[in-house]
PDB file of C-alpha atoms in Angstrom:
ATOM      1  CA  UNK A   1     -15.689   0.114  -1.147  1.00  0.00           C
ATOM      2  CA  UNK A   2     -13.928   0.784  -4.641  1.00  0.00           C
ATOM      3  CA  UNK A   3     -17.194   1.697  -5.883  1.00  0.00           C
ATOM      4  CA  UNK A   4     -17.556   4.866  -3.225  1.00  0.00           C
ATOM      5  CA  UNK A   5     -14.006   6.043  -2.802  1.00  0.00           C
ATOM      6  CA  UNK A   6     -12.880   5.998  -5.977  1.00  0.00           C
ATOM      7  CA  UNK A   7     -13.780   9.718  -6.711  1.00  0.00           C
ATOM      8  CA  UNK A   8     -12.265  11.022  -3.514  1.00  0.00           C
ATOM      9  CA  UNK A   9      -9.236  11.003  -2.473  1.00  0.00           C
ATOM     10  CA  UNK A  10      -7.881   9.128   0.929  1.00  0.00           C
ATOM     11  CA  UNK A  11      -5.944  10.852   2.615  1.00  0.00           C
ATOM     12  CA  UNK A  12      -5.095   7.830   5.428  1.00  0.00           C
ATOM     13  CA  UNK A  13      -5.628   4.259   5.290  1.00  0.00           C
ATOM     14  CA  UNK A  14      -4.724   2.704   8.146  1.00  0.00           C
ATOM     15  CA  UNK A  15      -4.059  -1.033   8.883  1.00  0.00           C
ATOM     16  CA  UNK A  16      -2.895  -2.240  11.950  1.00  0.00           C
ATOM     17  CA  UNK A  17      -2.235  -5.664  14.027  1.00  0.00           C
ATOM     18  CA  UNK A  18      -4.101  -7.879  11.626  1.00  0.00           C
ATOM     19  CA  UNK A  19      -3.680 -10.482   9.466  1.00  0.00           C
ATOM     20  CA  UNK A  20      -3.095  -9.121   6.293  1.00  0.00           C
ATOM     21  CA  UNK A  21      -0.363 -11.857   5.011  1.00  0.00           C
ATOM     22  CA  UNK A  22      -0.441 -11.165   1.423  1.00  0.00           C
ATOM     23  CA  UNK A  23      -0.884  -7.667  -0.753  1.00  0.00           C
ATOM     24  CA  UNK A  24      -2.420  -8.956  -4.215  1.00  0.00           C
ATOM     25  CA  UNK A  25      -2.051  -7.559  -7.572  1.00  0.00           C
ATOM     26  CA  UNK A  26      -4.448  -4.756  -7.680  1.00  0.00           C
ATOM     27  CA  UNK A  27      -5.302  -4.365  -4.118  1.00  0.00           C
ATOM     28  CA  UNK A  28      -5.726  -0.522  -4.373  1.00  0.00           C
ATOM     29  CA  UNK A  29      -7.312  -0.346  -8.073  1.00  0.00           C
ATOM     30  CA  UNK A  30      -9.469   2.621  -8.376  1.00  0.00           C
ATOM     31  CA  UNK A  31      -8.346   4.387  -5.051  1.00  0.00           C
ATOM     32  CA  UNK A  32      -6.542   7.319  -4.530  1.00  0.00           C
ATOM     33  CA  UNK A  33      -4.260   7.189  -1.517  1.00  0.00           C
ATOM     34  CA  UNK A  34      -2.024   9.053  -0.628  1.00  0.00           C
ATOM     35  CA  UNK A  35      -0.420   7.534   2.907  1.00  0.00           C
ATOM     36  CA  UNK A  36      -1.076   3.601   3.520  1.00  0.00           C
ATOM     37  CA  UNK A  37      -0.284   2.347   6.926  1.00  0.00           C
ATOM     38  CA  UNK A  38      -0.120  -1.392   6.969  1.00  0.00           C
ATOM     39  CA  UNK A  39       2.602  -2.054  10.215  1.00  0.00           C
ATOM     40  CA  UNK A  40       2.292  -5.227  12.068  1.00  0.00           C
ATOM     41  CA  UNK A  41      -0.039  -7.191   9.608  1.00  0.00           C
ATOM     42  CA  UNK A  42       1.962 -10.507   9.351  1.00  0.00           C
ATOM     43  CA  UNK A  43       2.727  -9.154   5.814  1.00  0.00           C
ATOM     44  CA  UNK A  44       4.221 -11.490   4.438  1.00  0.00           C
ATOM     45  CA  UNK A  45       4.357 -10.574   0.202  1.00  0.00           C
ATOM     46  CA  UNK A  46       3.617  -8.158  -1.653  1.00  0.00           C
ATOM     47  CA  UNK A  47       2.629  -8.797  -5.175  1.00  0.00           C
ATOM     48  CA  UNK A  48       3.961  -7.004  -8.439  1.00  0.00           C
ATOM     49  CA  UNK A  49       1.308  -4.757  -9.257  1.00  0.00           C
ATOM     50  CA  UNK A  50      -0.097  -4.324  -5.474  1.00  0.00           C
ATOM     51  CA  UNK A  51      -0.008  -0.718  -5.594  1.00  0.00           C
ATOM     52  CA  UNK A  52      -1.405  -0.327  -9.741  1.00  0.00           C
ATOM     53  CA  UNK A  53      -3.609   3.086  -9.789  1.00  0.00           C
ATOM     54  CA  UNK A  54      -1.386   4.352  -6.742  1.00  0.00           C
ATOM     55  CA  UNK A  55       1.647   5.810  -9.044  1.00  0.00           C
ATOM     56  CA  UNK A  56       0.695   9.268  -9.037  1.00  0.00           C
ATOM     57  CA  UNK A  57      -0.631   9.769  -5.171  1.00  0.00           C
ATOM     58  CA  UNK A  58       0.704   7.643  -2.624  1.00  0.00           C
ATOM     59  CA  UNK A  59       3.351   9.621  -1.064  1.00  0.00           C
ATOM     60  CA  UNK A  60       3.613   7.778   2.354  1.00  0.00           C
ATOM     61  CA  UNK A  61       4.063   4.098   2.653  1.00  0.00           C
ATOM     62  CA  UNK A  62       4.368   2.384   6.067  1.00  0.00           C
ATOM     63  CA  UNK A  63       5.244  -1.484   5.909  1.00  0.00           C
ATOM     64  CA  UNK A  64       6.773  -1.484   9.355  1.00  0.00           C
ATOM     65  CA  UNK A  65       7.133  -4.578  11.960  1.00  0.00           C
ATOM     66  CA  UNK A  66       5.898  -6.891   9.061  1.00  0.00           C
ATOM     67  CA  UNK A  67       7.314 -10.961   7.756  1.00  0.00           C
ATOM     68  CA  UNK A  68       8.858  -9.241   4.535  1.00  0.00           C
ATOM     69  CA  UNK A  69      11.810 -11.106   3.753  1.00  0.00           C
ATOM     70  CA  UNK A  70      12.833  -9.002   0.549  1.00  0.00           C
ATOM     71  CA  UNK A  71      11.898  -5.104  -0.029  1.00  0.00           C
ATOM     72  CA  UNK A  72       9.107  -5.332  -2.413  1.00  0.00           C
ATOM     73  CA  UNK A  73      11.033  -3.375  -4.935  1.00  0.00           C
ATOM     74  CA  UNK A  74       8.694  -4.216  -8.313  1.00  0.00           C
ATOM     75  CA  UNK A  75       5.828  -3.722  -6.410  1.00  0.00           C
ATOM     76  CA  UNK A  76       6.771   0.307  -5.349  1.00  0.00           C
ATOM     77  CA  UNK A  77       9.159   0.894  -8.483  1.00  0.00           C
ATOM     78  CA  UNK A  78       6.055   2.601 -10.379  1.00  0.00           C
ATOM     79  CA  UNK A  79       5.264   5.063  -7.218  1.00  0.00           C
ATOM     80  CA  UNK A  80       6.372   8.259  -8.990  1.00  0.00           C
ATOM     81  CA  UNK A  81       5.141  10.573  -5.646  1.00  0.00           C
ATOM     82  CA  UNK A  82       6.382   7.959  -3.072  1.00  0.00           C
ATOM     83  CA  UNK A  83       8.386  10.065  -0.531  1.00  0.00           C
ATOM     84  CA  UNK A  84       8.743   7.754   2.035  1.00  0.00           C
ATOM     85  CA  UNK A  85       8.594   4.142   2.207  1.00  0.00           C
ATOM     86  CA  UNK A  86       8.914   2.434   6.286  1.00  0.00           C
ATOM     87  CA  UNK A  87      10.487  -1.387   6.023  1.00  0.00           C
ATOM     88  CA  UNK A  88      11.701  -1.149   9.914  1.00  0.00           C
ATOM     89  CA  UNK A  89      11.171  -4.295  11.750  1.00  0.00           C
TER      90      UNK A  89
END
């Protein structure tokens, strides 16, 4: 996937009751997002470095009705266009 998309930009990528559980390091390397949807995933963590490559276009990030226990604050500190960020349970 990394290999086609990483030229153009996404403007949606949505994620929906799955199981997800666990956001690793790197997960969105090479894309260019700009409004991730991941609500009721079982999320459970989010790794530091998760979002690496996203600092200067994800705008929109939906976490919503996840297992977070903490706010994955190293993980989203580097999002520099990050407008909105959804923790709700």
């Amino acid at each position: 996937l990394q290999m086609y998309t990483g030229r153009l930009p996404i403007h949606v990528l949505y994620v929906s009751n799955s199981t997800v559980g666990v956001l690793e390091h790197g997960a969105f390397r090479n894309l260019r997002i700009q409004n991730i949807q991941l609500s009721d995933c079982q999320l459970a963590h989010i790794e530091d470095g998760a979002f690496i490559g996203q600092e200067d276009t994800l705008v929109n990030l939906n976490l919503a009705s996840n297992l977070l226990q903490i706010a994955p604050t190293e993980a989203v500190r580097s999002l520099r266009r990050l407008s909105q960020l959804d923790l709700s349970r």
